[in-house]
Coordinates of C-alpha atoms in Angstrom, one line a residue:
X1 CA -35.0 47.2 5.9
X2 CA -37.1 45.5 8.5
X3 CA -35.5 41.4 7.6
X4 CA -31.7 43.5 7.2
X5 CA -32.3 45.0 10.9
X6 CA -33.2 42.2 12.4
X7 CA -29.8 40.3 10.7
X8 CA -27.9 43.0 12.2
X9 CA -29.7 42.2 15.8
X10 CA -29.1 38.4 15.5
X11 CA -25.6 38.7 13.9
X12 CA -24.6 41.6 17.6
X13 CA -26.5 38.8 19.7
X14 CA -24.3 36.2 19.1
X15 CA -21.3 37.4 18.9
X16 CA -22.6 38.9 22.9
X17 CA -23.0 35.1 23.5
X18 CA -19.8 34.3 22.3
X19 CA -17.8 36.6 24.2
X20 CA -20.2 35.8 27.1
X21 CA -19.6 31.8 26.2
X22 CA -15.6 32.6 26.2
X23 CA -14.9 34.6 29.1
X24 CA -16.8 32.3 31.3
X25 CA -14.6 29.7 29.7
X26 CA -11.8 32.4 30.6
X27 CA -13.0 32.6 34.2
X28 CA -13.1 28.8 34.8
X29 CA -9.9 28.4 33.7
X30 CA -7.2 26.0 35.8
X31 CA -4.5 27.8 38.0
X32 CA -3.5 24.4 39.0
X33 CA -0.5 24.4 37.4
X34 CA 0.2 28.0 38.4
X35 CA -0.3 26.5 42.3
X36 CA 2.2 23.8 42.2
X37 CA 5.1 25.7 40.3
X38 CA 4.7 28.5 43.2
X39 CA 4.4 26.4 45.7
X40 CA 7.5 24.7 44.6
X41 CA 9.4 28.2 45.1
X42 CA 8.4 27.6 48.7
X43 CA 6.1 29.9 49.1
X44 CA 2.4 29.2 50.7
X45 CA -0.8 28.1 48.5
X46 CA -2.7 30.3 51.0
X47 CA -5.0 32.5 49.4
X48 CA -4.0 31.4 46.1
X49 CA -7.0 31.2 43.3
X50 CA -8.4 28.3 42.2
X51 CA -9.3 29.9 38.7
X52 CA -7.8 33.0 37.2
X53 CA -9.3 36.2 38.7
X54 CA -9.3 39.7 36.9
X55 CA -6.1 41.3 37.1
X56 CA -6.9 44.8 37.4
X57 CA -4.7 45.4 40.7
X58 CA -1.5 43.8 38.7
X59 CA 1.1 46.4 38.4
X60 CA 3.7 44.1 36.7
X61 CA 2.2 42.0 34.4
X62 CA -0.5 42.0 31.6
X63 CA -3.7 43.2 33.3
X64 CA -5.6 40.5 31.6
X65 CA -7.5 37.2 33.9
X66 CA -4.7 36.4 35.8
X67 CA -3.0 33.3 38.2
X68 CA -1.8 36.0 41.0
X69 CA -2.8 38.2 43.4
X70 CA -1.0 41.2 44.3
X71 CA 0.4 39.5 47.1
X72 CA 1.3 36.8 45.2
X73 CA 3.2 39.6 42.2
X74 CA 4.9 41.2 44.6
X75 CA 6.4 37.6 46.4
X76 CA 8.0 37.5 42.7
X77 CA 8.7 40.4 42.6
X78 CA 11.4 39.4 45.8
X79 CA 11.7 36.4 44.1
X80 CA 13.3 38.1 40.7
X81 CA 16.1 39.6 42.2
X82 CA 16.6 37.0 44.6
X83 CA 16.9 34.8 42.0
X84 CA 18.6 37.4 38.9
X85 CA 22.1 37.6 41.4
X86 CA 22.4 34.4 42.6
X87 CA 22.4 34.2 38.3
X88 CA 25.1 36.5 38.5
X89 CA 27.0 35.0 41.8
X90 CA 26.7 31.3 39.8
X91 CA 28.3 32.7 36.6
X92 CA 31.1 34.7 38.2
X93 CA 31.7 32.2 40.5
X94 CA 34.6 29.8 39.0
X95 CA 36.3 33.7 37.9
X96 CA 36.4 34.4 40.7
X97 CA 37.3 31.5 42.2
X98 CA 40.2 31.6 39.7
X99 CA 41.9 34.7 42.1
X100 CA 40.8 33.4 44.9
X101 CA 43.3 30.0 44.8
X102 CA 45.4 31.5 42.2
X103 CA 46.0 34.3 44.3
X104 CA 46.7 32.1 47.2
X105 CA 48.8 29.6 45.6
X106 CA 51.2 31.6 44.1
X107 CA 51.4 33.9 47.3
X108 CA 52.3 30.4 49.5
X109 CA 55.2 28.7 47.0
X110 CA 57.0 31.6 46.1
X111 CA 57.1 32.6 50.2
X112 CA 57.7 28.9 50.5
X113 CA 61.0 29.4 48.2
X114 CA 62.3 32.0 50.0
X115 CA 61.8 29.7 53.2
X116 CA 63.5 26.8 52.0
X117 CA 66.4 29.1 50.6
X118 CA 67.0 31.2 54.1
X119 CA 66.4 27.5 56.3
X120 CA 68.8 25.7 54.6
X121 CA 72.1 28.2 53.4
X122 CA 71.3 28.8 57.3
X123 CA 71.6 25.2 58.6
X124 CA 74.4 24.2 56.3
X125 CA 76.4 27.7 57.2
X126 CA 76.1 26.8 60.5
X127 CA 76.3 23.5 60.8
X128 CA 80.2 24.4 58.4
X129 CA 81.4 27.7 59.8
X130 CA 80.0 27.8 63.3
X131 CA 81.3 30.5 65.0
X132 CA 83.1 32.4 62.2
X133 CA 78.8 32.7 61.0
X134 CA 77.4 33.1 63.3
X135 CA 79.3 35.9 64.1
X136 CA 78.3 37.4 60.4
X137 CA 75.1 35.6 59.8
X138 CA 72.5 39.1 60.1
X139 CA 73.9 40.1 56.9
X140 CA 72.1 36.8 55.4
X141 CA 69.3 37.0 58.0
X142 CA 68.1 40.6 57.1
X143 CA 68.9 40.1 53.3
X144 CA 65.6 37.5 54.0
X145 CA 63.7 39.5 56.2
X146 CA 64.0 42.5 54.0
X147 CA 62.8 40.6 50.7
X148 CA 60.3 38.7 52.6
X149 CA 59.2 42.2 53.7
X150 CA 59.7 44.2 50.6
X151 CA 57.8 41.2 48.9
X152 CA 54.6 40.7 51.3
X153 CA 53.7 44.9 50.6
X154 CA 56.4 46.8 53.5
X155 CA 57.8 50.0 52.4
X156 CA 61.0 49.2 51.2
X157 CA 63.3 49.9 48.3
X158 CA 65.1 47.0 47.2
X159 CA 68.1 49.1 45.4
X160 CA 68.6 50.8 49.0
X161 CA 68.8 47.6 50.8
X162 CA 70.7 45.8 48.2
X163 CA 73.3 48.1 47.8
X164 CA 73.3 48.1 52.1
X165 CA 73.8 44.5 51.5
X166 CA 76.6 44.3 49.3
X167 CA 77.6 47.7 51.6
X168 CA 78.0 45.7 54.7
X169 CA 79.2 42.2 53.3
X170 CA 82.7 44.8 52.0
X171 CA 82.5 45.6 55.5
X172 CA 83.1 42.3 56.8
X173 CA 84.8 41.0 53.9
X174 CA 87.4 44.3 54.7
X175 CA 87.7 43.8 58.5
X176 CA 88.8 39.5 58.0
X177 CA 91.3 40.4 55.6
X178 CA 92.7 43.5 57.6
X179 CA 92.6 41.6 61.2
X180 CA 95.2 43.1 62.4
X181 CA 93.8 46.2 62.7
X182 CA 91.4 47.9 65.1
X183 CA 88.3 49.4 63.1
X184 CA 85.4 52.3 64.2
X185 CA 82.1 52.9 63.3
X186 CA 82.6 55.6 61.5
X187 CA 85.5 53.7 60.0
X188 CA 83.1 51.7 58.4
X189 CA 80.9 53.4 57.5
X190 CA 83.4 55.5 55.7
X191 CA 84.3 52.3 53.5
X192 CA 80.7 52.0 52.8
X193 CA 80.7 55.4 51.3
X194 CA 84.1 53.9 48.6
X195 CA 82.0 50.6 47.5
X196 CA 80.7 52.4 44.7
X197 CA 84.3 54.5 43.8
X198 CA 86.4 50.6 44.7
X199 CA 83.8 48.6 42.8
X200 CA 85.4 45.7 45.2
X201 CA 83.4 43.4 43.6
X202 CA 83.0 43.6 40.4
X203 CA 80.9 44.3 38.3
X204 CA 78.2 40.7 39.9
X205 CA 76.6 43.6 42.0
X206 CA 74.8 45.9 40.4
X207 CA 73.7 42.5 37.2
X208 CA 72.4 41.2 40.4
X209 CA 70.8 43.9 42.0
X210 CA 68.7 44.0 38.5
X211 CA 67.6 40.4 38.2
X212 CA 66.8 40.6 42.1
X213 CA 65.0 43.8 41.6
X214 CA 63.3 43.1 38.6
X215 CA 62.0 39.4 40.0
X216 CA 60.7 41.1 43.1
X217 CA 58.6 43.6 41.6
X218 CA 57.5 40.9 39.3
X219 CA 56.6 38.8 41.4
X220 CA 55.3 41.7 44.3
X221 CA 52.8 43.0 42.0
X222 CA 51.6 39.5 40.1
X223 CA 50.2 38.9 43.5
X224 CA 49.2 42.1 44.3
X225 CA 47.1 41.3 40.7
X226 CA 45.7 38.7 42.0
X227 CA 44.7 40.4 45.0
X228 CA 42.5 43.5 43.2
X229 CA 41.2 40.9 40.4
X230 CA 39.5 38.6 43.4
X231 CA 37.9 42.1 45.5
X232 CA 37.1 43.6 42.0
X233 CA 35.2 40.7 40.5
X234 CA 34.1 39.8 43.9
X235 CA 32.8 43.3 44.7
X236 CA 30.8 44.3 41.1
X237 CA 29.1 40.4 41.5
X238 CA 26.5 41.9 43.8
X239 CA 25.0 43.7 41.8
X240 CA 23.4 46.8 43.0
X241 CA 19.4 45.8 41.6
X242 CA 17.5 49.3 40.5
X243 CA 13.6 49.2 40.7
X244 CA 13.8 48.9 36.7
X245 CA 15.7 45.7 36.6
X246 CA 13.7 43.9 38.9
X247 CA 10.7 45.2 36.9
X248 CA 12.2 44.0 34.2
X249 CA 13.0 40.6 35.8
X250 CA 9.1 40.2 37.0
X251 CA 7.8 40.2 34.2
X252 CA 10.0 38.2 32.2
X253 CA 10.1 35.3 34.7
X254 CA 7.2 35.2 36.6
X255 CA 4.1 36.8 34.5
X256 CA 4.2 33.7 32.3
X257 CA 3.0 32.0 35.8
X258 CA 0.6 35.3 36.3
X259 CA -0.5 34.7 33.2
X260 CA -0.8 30.8 33.5
X261 CA 1.4 28.9 31.2
X262 CA 4.3 28.1 34.3
X263 CA 6.5 26.0 32.3
X264 CA 6.7 28.9 28.8
X265 CA 9.8 30.4 28.8
X266 CA 12.2 33.6 27.7
X267 CA 13.2 33.8 24.5
X268 CA 16.5 34.2 23.6
X269 CA 16.9 37.5 22.6
X270 CA 13.7 38.7 25.5
X271 CA 16.0 37.8 27.9
X272 CA 18.9 39.2 26.3
X273 CA 17.4 42.7 26.2
X274 CA 16.8 42.3 29.6
X275 CA 20.2 41.4 31.1
X276 CA 22.4 43.7 29.0
X277 CA 20.2 46.3 30.8
X278 CA 20.0 44.8 34.1
X279 CA 24.0 44.7 33.5
X280 CA 24.7 48.0 32.1
X281 CA 27.4 49.0 34.0
X282 CA 29.9 46.0 34.9
X283 CA 29.2 45.8 30.9
X284 CA 31.1 49.1 31.2
X285 CA 34.2 47.4 33.1
X286 CA 34.9 45.3 30.4
X287 CA 37.4 47.8 28.4
X288 CA 39.6 48.0 31.9
X289 CA 39.0 44.2 32.4
X290 CA 40.5 43.5 29.5
X291 CA 43.1 45.6 29.8
X292 CA 44.2 44.8 33.4
X293 CA 44.0 41.2 32.0
X294 CA 46.8 41.9 29.0
X295 CA 48.9 43.2 31.6
X296 CA 49.1 40.6 34.2
X297 CA 49.5 38.4 31.4
X298 CA 53.1 40.2 30.8
X299 CA 54.0 39.8 34.0
X300 CA 53.3 36.0 34.3
X301 CA 55.5 35.6 31.3
X302 CA 58.7 37.2 33.2
X303 CA 57.4 35.1 36.0
X304 CA 57.2 31.9 34.6
X305 CA 60.5 32.6 32.6
X306 CA 62.6 31.2 30.3
X307 CA 65.4 28.8 32.1
X308 CA 64.8 26.4 34.6
X309 CA 67.0 26.3 38.3
X310 CA 69.4 23.8 36.9
X311 CA 70.4 26.0 33.9
X312 CA 70.4 29.1 35.5
X313 CA 72.2 28.5 38.6
X314 CA 76.2 27.8 37.5
X315 CA 76.0 30.8 35.4
X316 CA 74.8 32.6 38.6
X317 CA 77.4 31.3 40.9
X318 CA 80.4 32.0 39.0
X319 CA 79.0 35.2 38.9
X320 CA 79.2 35.6 42.3
X321 CA 82.9 33.4 43.0
X322 CA 83.5 36.4 40.5
X323 CA 82.4 38.8 42.8
X324 CA 84.4 37.3 46.4
X325 CA 87.6 36.7 43.7
X326 CA 86.8 39.8 42.9
X327 CA 87.7 41.8 46.9
X328 CA 89.8 38.8 47.2
X329 CA 92.8 39.8 44.1
X330 CA 91.9 42.8 44.8
X331 CA 92.0 42.8 48.8
X332 CA 95.6 45.3 48.6
X333 CA 95.1 47.8 45.7
X334 CA 91.1 47.9 47.4
X335 CA 92.7 48.4 51.6
X336 CA 95.3 50.7 50.4
X337 CA 92.5 53.1 49.1
X338 CA 90.5 53.5 52.0
X339 CA 93.1 53.9 54.5
X340 CA 93.9 57.2 51.8
X341 CA 90.7 58.4 51.7
X342 CA 89.3 57.2 55.3
X343 CA 93.0 57.6 57.1
X344 CA 95.4 54.4 58.1
X345 CA 93.3 53.2 61.5
X346 CA 95.4 51.2 64.5
X347 CA 96.9 48.4 65.2
X348 CA 94.1 45.5 66.9
X349 CA 96.9 45.3 69.3
X350 CA 96.8 40.8 68.0
X351 CA 99.8 41.5 65.7
X352 CA 100.4 39.5 62.8
X353 CA 98.9 36.0 64.8
X354 CA 95.7 37.0 63.0
X355 CA 96.5 37.2 59.9
X356 CA 95.3 33.3 60.5
X357 CA 92.0 34.6 59.9
X358 CA 92.0 36.1 56.1
X359 CA 93.5 32.7 55.1
X360 CA 89.5 31.5 55.5
X361 CA 90.3 33.4 52.3
X362 CA 93.1 31.7 50.0
X363 CA 90.9 28.8 49.0
X364 CA 89.1 30.0 45.1
X365 CA 85.8 29.3 44.6
X366 CA 85.0 26.5 42.3
X367 CA 81.7 25.4 41.2
X368 CA 80.8 21.5 42.3
X369 CA 80.2 19.0 39.0
X370 CA 77.8 17.2 39.3
X371 CA 79.0 14.5 41.1
X372 CA 80.9 16.2 43.7
X373 CA 76.9 18.3 44.6
X374 CA 76.2 17.8 48.3
X375 CA 74.2 15.1 49.4
X376 CA 73.7 16.4 53.1
X377 CA 70.6 18.0 54.3
X378 CA 72.3 21.6 52.0
X379 CA 71.7 19.4 48.7
X380 CA 68.6 17.9 49.7
X381 CA 67.0 21.1 50.8
X382 CA 67.9 22.6 47.1
X383 CA 66.0 19.6 45.4
X384 CA 63.4 20.6 47.6
X385 CA 63.5 24.4 45.4
X386 CA 63.5 22.9 42.1
X387 CA 60.5 20.6 44.0
X388 CA 59.0 23.9 44.6
X389 CA 59.9 26.1 41.6
X390 CA 58.6 23.9 38.8
X391 CA 54.7 23.3 41.4
X392 CA 55.1 27.2 40.8
X393 CA 55.4 27.5 37.2
X394 CA 52.7 24.7 36.2
X395 CA 51.1 27.5 39.2
X396 CA 51.9 29.9 36.8
X397 CA 51.1 28.7 33.1
X398 CA 47.2 27.1 35.3
X399 CA 47.1 31.3 36.5
X400 CA 48.1 32.2 32.7
X401 CA 45.7 30.0 31.0
X402 CA 43.2 31.2 33.7
X403 CA 43.3 35.1 33.0
X404 CA 43.4 33.9 29.1
X405 CA 39.7 32.7 30.0
X406 CA 38.8 36.2 31.7
X407 CA 38.9 38.4 28.9
X408 CA 35.7 40.0 28.1
X409 CA 33.5 38.3 30.7
X410 CA 31.8 41.5 32.2
X411 CA 30.3 42.2 28.5
X412 CA 29.5 38.8 27.9
X413 CA 28.9 38.2 31.4
X414 CA 24.4 38.8 29.6
X415 CA 24.3 36.8 27.3
X416 CA 27.0 33.4 29.1
X417 CA 23.3 34.0 31.9
X418 CA 20.5 33.5 29.2
X419 CA 22.8 30.8 27.5
X420 CA 23.6 29.0 30.4
X421 CA 21.1 26.6 33.0
X422 CA 18.5 26.0 30.2
X423 CA 16.9 30.1 31.6
X424 CA 15.3 30.3 28.3
X425 CA 13.7 28.5 25.0
X426 CA 15.3 29.1 22.0
X427 CA 11.8 28.3 19.7
X428 CA 11.5 31.2 18.3
X429 CA 7.7 30.7 18.3
X430 CA 7.1 29.2 21.7
X431 CA 8.4 31.3 24.4
X432 CA 7.7 34.1 26.5
X433 CA 8.4 37.6 24.6
X434 CA 7.0 39.9 27.3
X435 CA 3.3 39.8 27.0
X436 CA 2.7 36.0 25.4
X437 CA 4.1 33.7 23.7
X438 CA 5.5 34.4 20.1
X439 CA 8.1 35.2 18.7
X440 CA 10.1 37.8 20.3
X441 CA 10.2 41.0 17.2
X442 CA 12.8 44.1 19.2
X443 CA 16.5 44.3 18.6
X444 CA 19.1 43.3 20.7
X445 CA 20.8 46.4 22.2
X446 CA 24.3 46.3 23.0
X447 CA 26.1 46.0 26.2
X448 CA 27.2 48.8 27.9
X449 CA 25.8 52.0 30.1
X450 CA 25.0 54.4 27.2
X451 CA 23.5 51.5 24.4
X452 CA 20.4 51.0 26.8
X453 CA 19.3 54.4 25.8
X454 CA 16.5 52.5 23.4
X455 CA 16.3 49.0 25.5
X456 CA 12.2 48.1 24.5
X457 CA 12.9 46.5 27.9
X458 CA 15.2 48.3 31.0
X459 CA 14.2 51.7 31.4
X460 CA 17.7 52.3 32.3
X461 CA 18.7 56.1 33.3
X462 CA 21.9 56.3 31.4
X463 CA 23.4 59.9 33.6
X464 CA 24.3 58.5 35.9
X465 CA 26.9 55.3 36.3
X466 CA 26.5 53.3 39.3
X467 CA 29.8 54.5 41.9
X468 CA 30.8 51.4 43.1
X469 CA 31.7 50.2 39.4
X470 CA 33.4 53.4 38.7
X471 CA 35.4 53.1 41.8
X472 CA 36.7 49.2 40.8
X473 CA 37.4 50.4 37.1
X474 CA 39.2 53.9 38.7
X475 CA 41.2 50.4 40.8
X476 CA 41.7 48.4 38.3
X477 CA 43.2 51.3 36.0
X478 CA 46.1 51.9 38.8
X479 CA 46.5 48.6 39.0
X480 CA 47.1 48.4 35.7
X481 CA 49.6 51.0 35.7
X482 CA 51.6 49.4 38.1
X483 CA 51.9 45.5 36.0
X484 CA 52.6 47.6 33.2
X485 CA 56.2 48.9 35.0
X486 CA 56.8 45.6 37.2
X487 CA 56.9 44.3 33.7
X488 CA 59.6 46.8 32.7
X489 CA 61.5 46.3 36.5
X490 CA 59.8 49.2 37.6
X491 CA 58.9 49.8 40.9
X492 CA 56.4 52.4 41.0
X493 CA 56.6 53.6 44.5
X494 CA 60.8 53.3 44.3
X495 CA 62.2 54.8 41.0
X496 CA 65.5 55.8 41.2
X497 CA 66.2 59.1 37.7
X498 CA 69.9 59.1 39.1
X499 CA 70.5 55.8 37.4
X500 CA 68.9 56.5 34.4
X501 CA 70.1 53.9 31.2
X502 CA 72.0 52.7 33.6
X503 CA 70.8 48.9 34.0
X504 CA 71.1 48.8 37.9
X505 CA 68.7 49.5 40.3
X506 CA 65.5 49.4 39.8
X507 CA 65.0 49.8 36.4
X508 CA 65.4 47.9 32.9
X509 CA 68.6 46.5 33.0
X510 CA 69.4 48.4 29.9
X511 CA 73.0 50.3 28.9
X512 CA 74.3 52.3 25.2
X513 CA 72.7 50.5 22.4
X514 CA 69.3 48.7 24.1
X515 CA 66.9 48.5 22.4
X516 CA 63.6 49.2 24.6
X517 CA 60.3 49.6 22.9
X518 CA 57.8 46.3 23.1
X519 CA 53.8 47.0 22.1
X520 CA 51.8 46.3 25.0
X521 CA 48.7 44.2 23.4
X522 CA 45.9 45.4 24.6
X523 CA 42.4 46.5 24.1
X524 CA 44.6 49.5 23.7
X525 CA 48.6 49.5 22.4
X526 CA 50.7 52.0 24.7
X527 CA 54.1 51.1 24.4
X528 CA 56.2 50.4 26.9
X529 CA 60.1 49.4 27.7
X530 CA 60.2 45.8 27.1
X531 CA 63.3 44.1 29.3
X532 CA 66.4 43.4 28.1
X533 CA 69.4 43.3 30.4
X534 CA 71.2 40.2 28.6
X535 CA 70.7 42.3 25.4
X536 CA 74.7 44.1 25.7
X537 CA 75.9 40.4 26.3
X538 CA 74.8 39.2 23.3
X539 CA 77.3 39.2 20.0
X540 CA 76.5 41.1 16.6
X541 CA 73.8 37.9 15.0
X542 CA 73.6 35.8 17.2
X543 CA 69.7 35.1 18.7
X544 CA 69.4 37.2 22.5
X545 CA 68.7 36.3 25.8
X546 CA 65.2 35.7 27.3
X547 CA 64.3 38.3 30.2
X548 CA 65.1 37.2 33.5
X549 CA 63.1 35.0 36.2
X550 CA 62.9 33.9 39.3
X551 CA 65.1 31.0 39.2
X552 CA 67.7 33.8 39.4
X553 CA 66.1 35.5 42.4
X554 CA 67.2 31.4 44.7
X555 CA 70.0 31.7 42.8
X556 CA 71.0 35.2 43.4
X557 CA 70.3 34.6 47.3
X558 CA 71.6 31.3 47.3
X559 CA 74.9 31.3 45.4
X560 CA 76.7 34.0 47.4
X561 CA 76.2 32.2 50.6
X562 CA 77.7 28.7 48.7
X563 CA 80.7 31.6 47.5
X564 CA 81.1 32.2 50.8
X565 CA 81.2 28.7 52.0
X566 CA 84.2 27.3 50.3
X567 CA 86.1 31.5 50.4
X568 CA 85.9 31.5 54.3
X569 CA 88.0 27.9 54.7

């Protein structure tokens, strides 16, 4: 018994001595690497221990022997927050820049198309027709002004504005064709009321109105979508870092410093759990973001268009010539019906000599052949329009590719942060697992707020969604709805219910027998109407023409004046 007791005492004494020895070695461990890394972060080395000290004062990191004082842990806490904010900013930079730069480019190209068209036409008509054009130029100037105002967000009803354009053009042409009479303002207003009934320009105004409204609605909504995407991305990228997230970040990024291992990186799965906890609300934006991107891509398809300007310009000028010739051919019948409905106007007192003015319209419209196309400033301007349009086409293609890349961005953000920039260590045995060097065993939670209930690293309150994120989700939802309407040619602000199915105005341009079913490819699959305005003109069994493009807009704006040029000779 005595021998046994002595053996136990000896073992005990040895154990104590070994413990003291180990403790002495632990206390004696240098903090030089930590001091160097800490100083490299820009912090002062004043009061930074040279050797490990007792860690009872630590609130985040393990409380064993440590190289961190209370003040150091607090500074590293703040540093974690700043670095996390920078990581989110940097990782989202390219995506956010896409919306900023592409919004600016698209806006500039589209406005340049309008400006070039207006300037070239005004220059050509002033030079060619002089006083006659100057007396009527405000009709076209007002058209461009209103189109620009609509595109830049003005409260303009495109359908009413275009109806007004054709009414005013009818008034001017009616006065020129009947220049032997004097027309009061009331009489001219009466003429306008007969526009729909008389159809003096044939079917051209209805067709062009459908094309112009669809294209401008798509362009304005698309540029608004780029702006909304930019604003949402910028706001969401400025993360609201809650205290629980800061603690988790400090533990992951800087507790290795306190344990004397400043070069040890966090385990990959450990990083995923921390980032998914800190970015839980951002991930919830993803579903609505993906729907928004899908809708943007659809409208981009509409803008990109199936035709180039050379292929579109000839059919459009034929339509415009048809409108002018129809008015010219039916001038007698139109005048008779107007006189019958509005009363016989008083003679102007100028006699039949005034008929010379109507001779301006005696020439038939004849499109230029390629050899006859003007080589003056007008031709140069048209070439400039082609260049601008082709540049814009390439811009839209580029935007589409960038938009595709941004899908699932917010749910992928945690993984992108952990993977990029060498933040983590992929060797599962040589990484920081939240308390020491070694394998990280907990499973990676799924993204999204509700899935953070069992996050082992971040204490997330799943009952309190981030208000800012919820506001951005609603902003995306509203914009997506606008984009879906724009794809169908519907202006969400001005929808004409009185003309349903007629194809006129801001509708889809469909008539009887026109199919309007289209499956919206996205995270969800709602069914929305497609634009099939040209389908009614296609013969059975033949392939259908794709939807209209912005090229139609420029041709539609340019060629009415080109047509009038030849008519006013």
